[in-house]
Amino acid sequence: MLVAACLVTVTVNVPENGYLRDIWYAQFLGIDLVVGLVAAHRSRRVSAPAAVVVLAVQVAAGFVNPPVDPLSRATLSVLAVVTVWTVGDSIRTRRRHTEVLRDHEAAEAVTAERLRIARELHDQVAHSIGVIAIQAGMGARVIDSQPAQARAALTTIEETSRETLAGLRRTLRALRRPEAESAPLDPTPGLADLDRLVTAAADAGVRVEARQRGERRPVPADLDLAAFRIVQEALTNVVRHAGTDRCRVTVTHGPDELAVEVVDDGRGGAVGGAGHGLVGMRERVAMAGGRFRAGPRPEGGFRVAAWLPVPPTAGEPVGSRPGTGER
């Protein structure tokens, strides 16, 4: 386009100055628009030299075929090239910024998903392995003197192992699933499965007193899963570390909040260590926008408490459970 514009400017000679002026402006206006397109789609290392070359040729062409006012043409050329290059470069910069933000959001989503999967695997494996280890130790001690209890321990180990394997398979299927494939339809655990945790803890030698308070309302699946996992991890810690044979689980259904509390009267202990159980619980509650407390009680034992906010559109009360009940 530059070569053609230069040839036209040099070779066309007519007496009408207005005709020459119109040709000059039309051809170089088209070239300036191309400069803007180059700036919008190419890096500055390409677009800036292109703009400089176009500007130099355009200013030089303004002094060919004695124009009416070459200085005015040169000034307009500078303004036009600088304007179109700036607009095109700003479009490219904005597009690049949008791509960077999109990549950053995708990376954050991948990291959040990995953390969620890590928490799920930890909750499943830690709880199950803790129960299996305790049952295996008990079975080994009583296998000669009390074979019936040893058989019961082996049965519990088998059931816990099968349940854990099923959960791991669901997680692996979700990881290997193509994006176009639908999600697995297996039910997600929730507070409705609390009896299963109570039974598993009882098999491990810890009697759990479970209480449901308030009017039960349907809650979002992620909050229901978070509450279940908090109770599961807290009971696992009681079985493995508390050194007690009883604890209490209280689930309180409020109008705008779901509260979960697990209390034992064991040996307590400071919050910390290399484990990830309390960290995972705290992260789950933080993701739900709730509050979390965990630590030894002044009267002895340990307390884990979480408050999860329930959206106001969660639904109406379900079931016919009284205001305060036990099971």
mmCIF file of N, CA, C and O in Angstrom, residues 30 32 37 47 49 68 111 114 123 134 153 174 187 197 199 241 268-269 272 292 294 318 325:
data_model
loop_
_atom_site.group_PDB
_atom_site.id
_atom_site.type_symbol
_atom_site.label_atom_id
_atom_site.label_comp_id
_atom_site.label_asym_id
_atom_site.label_seq_id
_atom_site.Cartn_x
_atom_site.Cartn_y
_atom_site.Cartn_z
ATOM 1 N N GLY A 30 -6.292 5.217 4.308
ATOM 2 C CA GLY A 30 -6.377 3.755 4.302
ATOM 3 C C GLY A 30 -5.151 3.106 4.909
ATOM 4 O O GLY A 30 -5.242 2.128 5.669
ATOM 5 N N ASP A 32 -3.178 4.447 7.176
ATOM 6 C CA ASP A 32 -3.210 4.688 8.622
ATOM 7 C C ASP A 32 -4.120 3.695 9.338
ATOM 8 O O ASP A 32 -3.800 3.220 10.441
ATOM 9 N N LEU A 37 -4.754 -1.561 12.619
ATOM 10 C CA LEU A 37 -4.997 -3.003 12.655
ATOM 11 C C LEU A 37 -3.735 -3.772 13.050
ATOM 12 O O LEU A 37 -3.795 -4.732 13.821
ATOM 13 N N SER A 47 4.544 -3.492 15.420
ATOM 14 C CA SER A 47 3.680 -2.360 15.071
ATOM 15 C C SER A 47 4.396 -1.013 15.159
ATOM 16 O O SER A 47 4.145 -0.117 14.339
ATOM 17 N N PRO A 49 7.740 -0.171 14.605
ATOM 18 C CA PRO A 49 8.511 0.128 13.387
ATOM 19 C C PRO A 49 7.631 0.369 12.162
ATOM 20 O O PRO A 49 7.946 1.234 11.326
ATOM 21 N N VAL A 68 -0.635 22.307 -1.385
ATOM 22 C CA VAL A 68 -1.100 23.610 -0.910
ATOM 23 C C VAL A 68 -0.354 24.008 0.349
ATOM 24 O O VAL A 68 0.127 25.133 0.480
ATOM 25 N N THR A 111 -6.397 -24.909 41.021
ATOM 26 C CA THR A 111 -5.839 -25.036 42.369
ATOM 27 C C THR A 111 -6.930 -25.318 43.394
ATOM 28 O O THR A 111 -6.767 -26.178 44.278
ATOM 29 N N ARG A 114 -8.021 -28.877 43.050
ATOM 30 C CA ARG A 114 -7.033 -29.798 43.612
ATOM 31 C C ARG A 114 -7.106 -29.820 45.135
ATOM 32 O O ARG A 114 -7.005 -30.882 45.755
ATOM 33 N N ASP A 123 -10.133 -36.827 53.952
ATOM 34 C CA ASP A 123 -11.254 -37.177 54.826
ATOM 35 C C ASP A 123 -11.621 -38.652 54.679
ATOM 36 O O ASP A 123 -11.889 -39.334 55.681
ATOM 37 N N ILE A 134 -7.593 -49.461 64.244
ATOM 38 C CA ILE A 134 -8.067 -49.784 65.591
ATOM 39 C C ILE A 134 -8.742 -51.150 65.608
ATOM 40 O O ILE A 134 -8.506 -51.974 66.511
ATOM 41 N N ALA A 153 -14.727 -57.496 64.309
ATOM 42 C CA ALA A 153 -13.731 -56.509 63.889
ATOM 43 C C ALA A 153 -13.369 -56.691 62.421
ATOM 44 O O ALA A 153 -13.241 -55.717 61.667
ATOM 45 N N ALA A 174 -14.245 -38.956 38.617
ATOM 46 C CA ALA A 174 -14.415 -37.524 38.397
ATOM 47 C C ALA A 174 -13.149 -36.898 37.823
ATOM 48 O O ALA A 174 -13.204 -36.002 36.978
ATOM 49 N N PRO A 187 -24.794 -40.595 44.985
ATOM 50 C CA PRO A 187 -25.191 -39.605 45.976
ATOM 51 C C PRO A 187 -24.003 -39.087 46.772
ATOM 52 O O PRO A 187 -23.083 -39.826 47.095
ATOM 53 N N LEU A 197 -21.636 -42.613 60.404
ATOM 54 C CA LEU A 197 -20.454 -42.217 61.156
ATOM 55 C C LEU A 197 -20.554 -42.674 62.610
ATOM 56 O O LEU A 197 -19.552 -43.088 63.211
ATOM 57 N N THR A 199 -22.139 -45.286 63.736
ATOM 58 C CA THR A 199 -21.906 -46.729 63.768
ATOM 59 C C THR A 199 -20.434 -47.059 63.606
ATOM 60 O O THR A 199 -19.887 -47.927 64.307
ATOM 61 N N HIS A 241 -7.000 -40.029 68.689
ATOM 62 C CA HIS A 241 -6.131 -39.227 69.563
ATOM 63 C C HIS A 241 -6.710 -38.905 70.935
ATOM 64 O O HIS A 241 -5.950 -38.570 71.843
ATOM 65 N N GLY A 268 -7.570 -34.135 75.398
ATOM 66 C CA GLY A 268 -7.415 -32.806 74.804
ATOM 67 C C GLY A 268 -6.108 -32.692 74.050
ATOM 68 O O GLY A 268 -5.698 -33.578 73.325
ATOM 69 N N GLY A 269 -5.416 -31.597 74.226
ATOM 70 C CA GLY A 269 -4.161 -31.362 73.532
ATOM 71 C C GLY A 269 -4.200 -30.041 72.796
ATOM 72 O O GLY A 269 -5.260 -29.477 72.513
ATOM 73 N N GLY A 272 -2.446 -27.963 66.580
ATOM 74 C CA GLY A 272 -1.208 -27.848 65.818
ATOM 75 C C GLY A 272 -0.762 -29.203 65.359
ATOM 76 O O GLY A 272 -1.541 -30.135 65.216
ATOM 77 N N PHE A 292 -15.118 -21.058 62.407
ATOM 78 C CA PHE A 292 -14.610 -22.346 62.874
ATOM 79 C C PHE A 292 -13.814 -22.135 64.154
ATOM 80 O O PHE A 292 -13.035 -21.191 64.268
ATOM 81 N N ALA A 294 -11.685 -24.609 67.182
ATOM 82 C CA ALA A 294 -11.212 -25.925 67.608
ATOM 83 C C ALA A 294 -10.142 -25.731 68.671
ATOM 84 O O ALA A 294 -9.245 -24.886 68.515
ATOM 85 N N VAL A 318 -38.016 -29.498 56.737
ATOM 86 C CA VAL A 318 -38.348 -30.815 56.235
ATOM 87 C C VAL A 318 -38.426 -31.786 57.407
ATOM 88 O O VAL A 318 -37.793 -31.582 58.427
ATOM 89 N N GLY A 325 -34.010 -33.048 69.812
ATOM 90 C CA GLY A 325 -34.149 -34.491 69.821
ATOM 91 C C GLY A 325 -32.837 -35.160 69.863
ATOM 92 O O GLY A 325 -31.793 -34.561 69.700
#
